[in-house]
PDB file of C-alpha atoms in Angstrom:
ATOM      1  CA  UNK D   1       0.000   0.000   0.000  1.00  0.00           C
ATOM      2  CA  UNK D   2       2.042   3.028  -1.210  1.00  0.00           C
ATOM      3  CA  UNK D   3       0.501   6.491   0.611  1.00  0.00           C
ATOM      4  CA  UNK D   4       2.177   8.993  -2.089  1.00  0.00           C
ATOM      5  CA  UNK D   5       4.464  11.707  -0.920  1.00  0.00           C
ATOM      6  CA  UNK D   6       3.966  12.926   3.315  1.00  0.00           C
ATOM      7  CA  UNK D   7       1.293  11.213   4.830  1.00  0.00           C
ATOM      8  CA  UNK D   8       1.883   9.005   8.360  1.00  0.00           C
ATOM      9  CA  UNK D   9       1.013   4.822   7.806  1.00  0.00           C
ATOM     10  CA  UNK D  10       1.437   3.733  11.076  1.00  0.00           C
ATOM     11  CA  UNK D  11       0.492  -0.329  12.365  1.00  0.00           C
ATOM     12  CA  UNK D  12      -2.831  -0.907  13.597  1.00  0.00           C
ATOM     13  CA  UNK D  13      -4.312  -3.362  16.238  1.00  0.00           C
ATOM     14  CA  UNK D  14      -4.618  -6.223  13.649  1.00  0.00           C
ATOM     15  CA  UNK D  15      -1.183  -5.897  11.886  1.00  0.00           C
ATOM     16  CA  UNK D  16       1.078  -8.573  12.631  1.00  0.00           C
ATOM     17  CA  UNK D  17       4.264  -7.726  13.791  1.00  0.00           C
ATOM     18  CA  UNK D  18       7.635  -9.575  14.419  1.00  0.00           C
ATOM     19  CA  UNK D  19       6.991 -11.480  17.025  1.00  0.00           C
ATOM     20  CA  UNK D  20       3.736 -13.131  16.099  1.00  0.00           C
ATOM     21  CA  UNK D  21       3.906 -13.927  12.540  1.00  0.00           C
ATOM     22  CA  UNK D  22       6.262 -15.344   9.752  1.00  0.00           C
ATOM     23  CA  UNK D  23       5.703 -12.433   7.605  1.00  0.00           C
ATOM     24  CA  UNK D  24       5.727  -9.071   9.695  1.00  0.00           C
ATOM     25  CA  UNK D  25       3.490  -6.309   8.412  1.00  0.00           C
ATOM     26  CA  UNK D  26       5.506  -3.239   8.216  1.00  0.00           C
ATOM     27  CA  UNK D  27       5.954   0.150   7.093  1.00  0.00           C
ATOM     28  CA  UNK D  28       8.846   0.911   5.004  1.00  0.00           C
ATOM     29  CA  UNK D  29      10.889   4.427   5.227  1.00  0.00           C
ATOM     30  CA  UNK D  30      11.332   4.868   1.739  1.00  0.00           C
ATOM     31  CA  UNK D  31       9.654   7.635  -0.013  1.00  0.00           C
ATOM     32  CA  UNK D  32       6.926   7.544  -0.360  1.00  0.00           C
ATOM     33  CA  UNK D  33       6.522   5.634   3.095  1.00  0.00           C
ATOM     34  CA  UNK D  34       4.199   2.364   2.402  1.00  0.00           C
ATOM     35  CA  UNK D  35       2.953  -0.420   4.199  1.00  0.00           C
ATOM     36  CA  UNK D  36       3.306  -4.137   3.053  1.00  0.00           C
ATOM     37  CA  UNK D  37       2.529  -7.136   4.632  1.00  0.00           C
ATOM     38  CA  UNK D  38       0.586 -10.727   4.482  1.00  0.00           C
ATOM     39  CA  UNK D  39      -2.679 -12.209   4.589  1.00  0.00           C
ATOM     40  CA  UNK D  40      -4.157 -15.093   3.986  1.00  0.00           C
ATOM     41  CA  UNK D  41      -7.494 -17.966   4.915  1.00  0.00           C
ATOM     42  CA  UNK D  42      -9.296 -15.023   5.564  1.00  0.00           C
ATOM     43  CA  UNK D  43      -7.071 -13.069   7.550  1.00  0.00           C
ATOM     44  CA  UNK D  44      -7.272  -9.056   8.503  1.00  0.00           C
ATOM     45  CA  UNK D  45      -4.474  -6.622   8.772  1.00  0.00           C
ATOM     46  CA  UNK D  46      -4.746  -3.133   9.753  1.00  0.00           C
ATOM     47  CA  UNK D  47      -3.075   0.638   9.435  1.00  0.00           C
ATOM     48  CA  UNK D  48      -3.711   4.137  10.335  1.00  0.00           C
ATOM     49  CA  UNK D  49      -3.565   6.551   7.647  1.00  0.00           C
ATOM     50  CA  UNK D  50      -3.569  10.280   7.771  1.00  0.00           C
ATOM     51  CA  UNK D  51      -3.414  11.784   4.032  1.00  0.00           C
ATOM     52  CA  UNK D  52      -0.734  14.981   3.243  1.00  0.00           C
ATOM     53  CA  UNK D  53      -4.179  16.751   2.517  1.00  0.00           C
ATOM     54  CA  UNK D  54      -7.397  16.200   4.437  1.00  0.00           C
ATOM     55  CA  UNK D  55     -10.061  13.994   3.356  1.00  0.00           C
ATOM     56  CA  UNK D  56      -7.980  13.479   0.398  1.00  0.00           C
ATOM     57  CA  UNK D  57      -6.469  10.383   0.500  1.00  0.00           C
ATOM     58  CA  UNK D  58      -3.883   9.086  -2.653  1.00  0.00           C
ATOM     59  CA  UNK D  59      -3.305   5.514  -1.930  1.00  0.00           C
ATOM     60  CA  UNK D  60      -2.345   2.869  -4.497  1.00  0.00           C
ATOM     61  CA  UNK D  61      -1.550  -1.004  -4.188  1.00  0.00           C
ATOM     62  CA  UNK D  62       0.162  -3.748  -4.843  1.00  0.00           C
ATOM     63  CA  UNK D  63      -0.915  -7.310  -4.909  1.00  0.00           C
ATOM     64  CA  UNK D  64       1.104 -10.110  -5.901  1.00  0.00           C
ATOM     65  CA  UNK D  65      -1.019 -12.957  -4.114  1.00  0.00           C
ATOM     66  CA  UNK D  66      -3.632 -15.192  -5.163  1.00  0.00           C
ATOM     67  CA  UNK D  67      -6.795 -14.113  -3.763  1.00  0.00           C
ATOM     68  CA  UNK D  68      -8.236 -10.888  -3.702  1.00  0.00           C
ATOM     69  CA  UNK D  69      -7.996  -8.376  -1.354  1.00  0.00           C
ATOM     70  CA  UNK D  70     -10.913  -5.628  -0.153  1.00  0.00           C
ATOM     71  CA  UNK D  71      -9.506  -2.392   1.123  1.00  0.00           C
ATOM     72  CA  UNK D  72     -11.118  -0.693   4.079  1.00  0.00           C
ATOM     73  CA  UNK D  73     -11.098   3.161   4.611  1.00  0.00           C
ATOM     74  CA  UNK D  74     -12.412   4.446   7.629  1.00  0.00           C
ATOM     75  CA  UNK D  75     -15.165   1.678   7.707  1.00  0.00           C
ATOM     76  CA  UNK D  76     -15.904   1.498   3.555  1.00  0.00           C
ATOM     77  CA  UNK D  77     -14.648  -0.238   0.935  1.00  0.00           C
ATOM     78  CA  UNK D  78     -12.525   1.971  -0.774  1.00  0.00           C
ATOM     79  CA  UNK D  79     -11.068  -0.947  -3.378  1.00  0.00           C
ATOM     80  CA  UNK D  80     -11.119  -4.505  -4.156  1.00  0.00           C
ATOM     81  CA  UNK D  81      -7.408  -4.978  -5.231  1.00  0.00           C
ATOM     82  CA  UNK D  82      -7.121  -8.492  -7.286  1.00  0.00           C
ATOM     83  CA  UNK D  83      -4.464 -10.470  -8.040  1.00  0.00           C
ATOM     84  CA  UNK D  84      -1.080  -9.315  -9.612  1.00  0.00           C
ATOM     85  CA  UNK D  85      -3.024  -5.692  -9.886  1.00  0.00           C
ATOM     86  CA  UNK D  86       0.085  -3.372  -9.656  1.00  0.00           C
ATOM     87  CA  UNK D  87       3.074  -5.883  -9.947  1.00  0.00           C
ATOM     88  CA  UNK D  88       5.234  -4.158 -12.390  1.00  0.00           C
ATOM     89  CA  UNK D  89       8.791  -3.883 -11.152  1.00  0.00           C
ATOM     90  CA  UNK D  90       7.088  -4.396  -7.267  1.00  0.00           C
ATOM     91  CA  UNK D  91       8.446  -6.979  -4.820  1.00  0.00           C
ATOM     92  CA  UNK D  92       6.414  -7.608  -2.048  1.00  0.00           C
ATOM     93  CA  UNK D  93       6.339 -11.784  -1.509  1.00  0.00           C
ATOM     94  CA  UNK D  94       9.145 -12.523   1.013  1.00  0.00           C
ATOM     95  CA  UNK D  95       9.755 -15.493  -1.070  1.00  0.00           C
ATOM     96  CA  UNK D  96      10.299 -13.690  -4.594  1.00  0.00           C
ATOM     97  CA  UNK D  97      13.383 -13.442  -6.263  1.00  0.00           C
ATOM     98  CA  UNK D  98      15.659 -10.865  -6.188  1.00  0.00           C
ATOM     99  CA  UNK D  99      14.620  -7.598  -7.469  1.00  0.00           C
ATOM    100  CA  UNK D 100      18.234  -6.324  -8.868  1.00  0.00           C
ATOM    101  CA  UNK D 101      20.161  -8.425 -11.393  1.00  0.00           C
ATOM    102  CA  UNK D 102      23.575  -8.471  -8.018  1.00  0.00           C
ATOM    103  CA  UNK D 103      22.672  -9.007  -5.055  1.00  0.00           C
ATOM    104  CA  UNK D 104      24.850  -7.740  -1.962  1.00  0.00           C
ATOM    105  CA  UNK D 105      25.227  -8.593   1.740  1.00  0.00           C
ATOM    106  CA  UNK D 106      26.595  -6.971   4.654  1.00  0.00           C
ATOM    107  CA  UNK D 107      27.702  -8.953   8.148  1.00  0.00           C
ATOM    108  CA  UNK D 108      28.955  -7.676  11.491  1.00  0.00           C
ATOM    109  CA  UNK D 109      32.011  -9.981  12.448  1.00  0.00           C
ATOM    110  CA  UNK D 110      32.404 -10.371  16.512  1.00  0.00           C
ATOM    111  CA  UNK D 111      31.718  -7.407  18.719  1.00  0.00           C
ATOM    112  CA  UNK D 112      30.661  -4.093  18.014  1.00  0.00           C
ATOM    113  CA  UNK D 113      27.750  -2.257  15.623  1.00  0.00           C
ATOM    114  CA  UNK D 114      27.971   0.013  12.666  1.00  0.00           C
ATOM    115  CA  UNK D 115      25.851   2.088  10.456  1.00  0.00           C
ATOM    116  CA  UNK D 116      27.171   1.541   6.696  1.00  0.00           C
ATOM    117  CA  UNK D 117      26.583   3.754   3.524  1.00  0.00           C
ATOM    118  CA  UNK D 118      26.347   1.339   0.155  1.00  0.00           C
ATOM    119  CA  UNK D 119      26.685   2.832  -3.394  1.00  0.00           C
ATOM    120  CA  UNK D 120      26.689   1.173  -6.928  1.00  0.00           C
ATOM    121  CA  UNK D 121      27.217   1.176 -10.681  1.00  0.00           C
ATOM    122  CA  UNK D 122      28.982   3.986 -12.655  1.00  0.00           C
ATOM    123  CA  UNK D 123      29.881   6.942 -10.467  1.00  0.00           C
ATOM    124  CA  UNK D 124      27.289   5.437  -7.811  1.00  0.00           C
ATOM    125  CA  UNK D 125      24.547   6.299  -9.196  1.00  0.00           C
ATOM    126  CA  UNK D 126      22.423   2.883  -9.453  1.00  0.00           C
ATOM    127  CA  UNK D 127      19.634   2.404  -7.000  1.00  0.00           C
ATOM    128  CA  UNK D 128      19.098  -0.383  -4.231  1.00  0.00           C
ATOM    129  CA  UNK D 129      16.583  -2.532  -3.176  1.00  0.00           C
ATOM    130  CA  UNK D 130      15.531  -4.582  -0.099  1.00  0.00           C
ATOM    131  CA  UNK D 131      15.846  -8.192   0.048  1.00  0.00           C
ATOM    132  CA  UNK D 132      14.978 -10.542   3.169  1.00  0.00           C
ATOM    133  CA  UNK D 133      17.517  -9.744   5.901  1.00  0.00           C
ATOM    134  CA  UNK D 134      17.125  -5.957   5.164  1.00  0.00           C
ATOM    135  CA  UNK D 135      15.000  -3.969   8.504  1.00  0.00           C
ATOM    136  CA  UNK D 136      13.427  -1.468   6.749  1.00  0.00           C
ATOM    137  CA  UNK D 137      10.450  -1.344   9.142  1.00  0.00           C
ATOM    138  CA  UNK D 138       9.524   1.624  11.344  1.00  0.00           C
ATOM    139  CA  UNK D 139       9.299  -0.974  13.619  1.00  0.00           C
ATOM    140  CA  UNK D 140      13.303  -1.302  13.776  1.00  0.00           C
ATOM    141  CA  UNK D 141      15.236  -0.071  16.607  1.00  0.00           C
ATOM    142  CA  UNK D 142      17.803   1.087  13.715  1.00  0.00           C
ATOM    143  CA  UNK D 143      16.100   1.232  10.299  1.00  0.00           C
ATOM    144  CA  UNK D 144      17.583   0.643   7.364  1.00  0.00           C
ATOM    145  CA  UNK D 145      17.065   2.936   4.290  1.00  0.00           C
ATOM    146  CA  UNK D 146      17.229   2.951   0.180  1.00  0.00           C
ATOM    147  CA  UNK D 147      17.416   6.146  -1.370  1.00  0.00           C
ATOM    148  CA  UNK D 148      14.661   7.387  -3.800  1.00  0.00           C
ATOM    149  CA  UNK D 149      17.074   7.688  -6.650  1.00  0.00           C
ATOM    150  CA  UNK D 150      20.686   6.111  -5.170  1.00  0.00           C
ATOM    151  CA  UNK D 151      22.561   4.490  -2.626  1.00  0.00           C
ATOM    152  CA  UNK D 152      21.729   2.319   0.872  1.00  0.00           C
ATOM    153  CA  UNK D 153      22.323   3.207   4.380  1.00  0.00           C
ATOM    154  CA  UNK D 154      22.038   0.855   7.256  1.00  0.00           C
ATOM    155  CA  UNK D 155      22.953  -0.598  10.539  1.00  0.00           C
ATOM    156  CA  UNK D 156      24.118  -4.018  11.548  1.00  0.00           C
ATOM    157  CA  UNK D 157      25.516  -5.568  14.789  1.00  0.00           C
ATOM    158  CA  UNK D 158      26.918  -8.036  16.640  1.00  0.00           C
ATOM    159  CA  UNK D 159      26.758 -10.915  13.857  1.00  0.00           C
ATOM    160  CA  UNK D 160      23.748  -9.229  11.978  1.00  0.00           C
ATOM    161  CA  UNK D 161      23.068  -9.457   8.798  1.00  0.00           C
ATOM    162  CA  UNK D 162      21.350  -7.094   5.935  1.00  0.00           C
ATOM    163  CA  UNK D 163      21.068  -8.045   2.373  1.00  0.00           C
ATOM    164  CA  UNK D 164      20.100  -5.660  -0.881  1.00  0.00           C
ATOM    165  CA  UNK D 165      20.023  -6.181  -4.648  1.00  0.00           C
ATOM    166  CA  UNK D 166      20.665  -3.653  -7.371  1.00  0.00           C
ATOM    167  CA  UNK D 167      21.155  -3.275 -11.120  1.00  0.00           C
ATOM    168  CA  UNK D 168      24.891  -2.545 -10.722  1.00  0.00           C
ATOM    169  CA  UNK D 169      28.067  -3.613  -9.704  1.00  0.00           C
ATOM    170  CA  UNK D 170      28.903  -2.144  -5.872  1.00  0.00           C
ATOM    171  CA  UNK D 171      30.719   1.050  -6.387  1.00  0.00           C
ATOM    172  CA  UNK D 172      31.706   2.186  -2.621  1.00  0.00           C
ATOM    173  CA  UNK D 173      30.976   1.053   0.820  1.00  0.00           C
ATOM    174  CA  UNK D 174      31.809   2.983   3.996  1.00  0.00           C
ATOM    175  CA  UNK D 175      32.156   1.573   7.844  1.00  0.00           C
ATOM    176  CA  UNK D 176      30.997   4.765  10.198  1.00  0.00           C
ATOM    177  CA  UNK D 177      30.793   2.100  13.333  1.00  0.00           C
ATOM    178  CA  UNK D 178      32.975  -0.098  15.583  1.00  0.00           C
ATOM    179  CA  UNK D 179      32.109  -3.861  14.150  1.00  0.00           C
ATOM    180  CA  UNK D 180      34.068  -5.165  11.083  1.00  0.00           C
ATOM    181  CA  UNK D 181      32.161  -5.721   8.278  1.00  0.00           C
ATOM    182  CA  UNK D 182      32.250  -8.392   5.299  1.00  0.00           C
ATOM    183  CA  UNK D 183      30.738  -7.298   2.359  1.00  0.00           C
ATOM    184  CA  UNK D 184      29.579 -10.054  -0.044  1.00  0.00           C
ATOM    185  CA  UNK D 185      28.652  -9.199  -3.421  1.00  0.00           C
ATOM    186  CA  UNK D 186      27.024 -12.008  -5.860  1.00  0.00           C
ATOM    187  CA  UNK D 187      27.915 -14.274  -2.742  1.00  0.00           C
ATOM    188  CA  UNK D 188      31.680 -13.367  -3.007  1.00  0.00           C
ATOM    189  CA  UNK D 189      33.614 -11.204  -0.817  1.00  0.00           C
ATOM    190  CA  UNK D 190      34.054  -7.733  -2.352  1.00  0.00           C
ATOM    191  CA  UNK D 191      35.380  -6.072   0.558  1.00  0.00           C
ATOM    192  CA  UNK D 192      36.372  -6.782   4.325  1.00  0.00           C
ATOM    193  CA  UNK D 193      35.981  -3.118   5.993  1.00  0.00           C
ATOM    194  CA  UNK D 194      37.210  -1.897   9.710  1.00  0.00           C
ATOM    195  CA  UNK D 195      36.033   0.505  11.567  1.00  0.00           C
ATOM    196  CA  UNK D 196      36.623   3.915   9.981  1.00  0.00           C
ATOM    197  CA  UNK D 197      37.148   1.971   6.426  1.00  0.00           C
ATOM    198  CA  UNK D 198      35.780   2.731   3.002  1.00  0.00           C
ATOM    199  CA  UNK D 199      36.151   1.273   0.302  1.00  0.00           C
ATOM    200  CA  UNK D 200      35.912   2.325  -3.714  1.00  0.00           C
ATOM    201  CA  UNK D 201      35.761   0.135  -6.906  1.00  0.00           C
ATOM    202  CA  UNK D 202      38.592   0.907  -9.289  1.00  0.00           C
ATOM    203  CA  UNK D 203      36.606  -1.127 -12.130  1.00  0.00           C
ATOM    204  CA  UNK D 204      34.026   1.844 -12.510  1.00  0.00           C
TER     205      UNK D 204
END
């Protein structure tokens, strides 16, 4: 469920979160923010959703299931969403493939924790994209974050694990923390970073 450009998704009551579900609902700090999550044998998941303008809400959606889904706003439906409506270039099953053509990981070794800045492809200008072991979620103690147009920033420690994809090659990777980080690109070490480290492609 993407909200368009300023308005607040938050969980509701019936959203499942971490702790008691396989798939976590979420909302994602991206922008736009949006909400995804999982449903199924009848299930019910809810938000709250205030609009940039009042009483003029811009939501669109995503559904890459099987069954359809009915959309509630404040009581009425507001759309019946069906099956694969709005799946071009969207990733939402936890279980799809990759969304870039590389795919990149980043693990804590031993002690410590460290945010990390990600670029890739020529000059760094190629975007990311979450992939399982990416924390996106407001829920997060320390969110991780694609940019709108470039780049990913995140946190990872003590033996944690995020994972991206993108459309190019990894360009740069910095190490603001105090945990060593391995960087994996295509499941192959690119880089092994220390504290204070960064790291630039010479290939690009």
């Amino acid at each position: 469920m993407y909200g368009g450009s300023g308005p607040d998704i938050e969980l509701g009551a019936e959203a499942d979160t971490d702790d008691s579900a396989s798939y976590e609902d979420r909302v994602i700090l991206d922008d736009p923010y949006y909400a995804e999550g999982f449903v199924g044998d009848n299930g019910v998941d809810s938000y709250q959703y205030r609009p940039t303008v009042l009483d003029d809400p811009s939501l669109s959606f995503v559904n890459d299931g099987d069954v359809p889904l009915q959309v509630y706003l404040d009581g009425e439906l507001y759309e019946t969403v069906s099956p694969d409506q709005g799946t071009e270039n969207e990733r939402v099953d936890p279980e799809a493939p990759s969304t870039g053509q590389n795919t990149v990981r980043v693990e804590a070794v031993g002690e410590g924790a460290s945010n990390y800045t990600l670029s890739a492809g020529e000059g760094g200008t190629a975007a990311f994209f979450y992939e399982s072991r990416a924390n996106p979620g407001t829920t997060a103690e320390n969110p991780d974050y694609t940019g709108y147009v470039s780049g990913a920033y995140g946190f990872v420690g003590s033996g944690g694990v995020d994972t991206y994809s993108s459309d190019g090659l990894l360009y740069s990777a910095e190490n603001n923390g105090t945990a060593t980080l391995r960087i994996y690109q295509n499941d192959e070490l690119w880089a092994t970073l220390e504290p204070g480290e960064s790291e630039e492609s010479s290939n690009q």
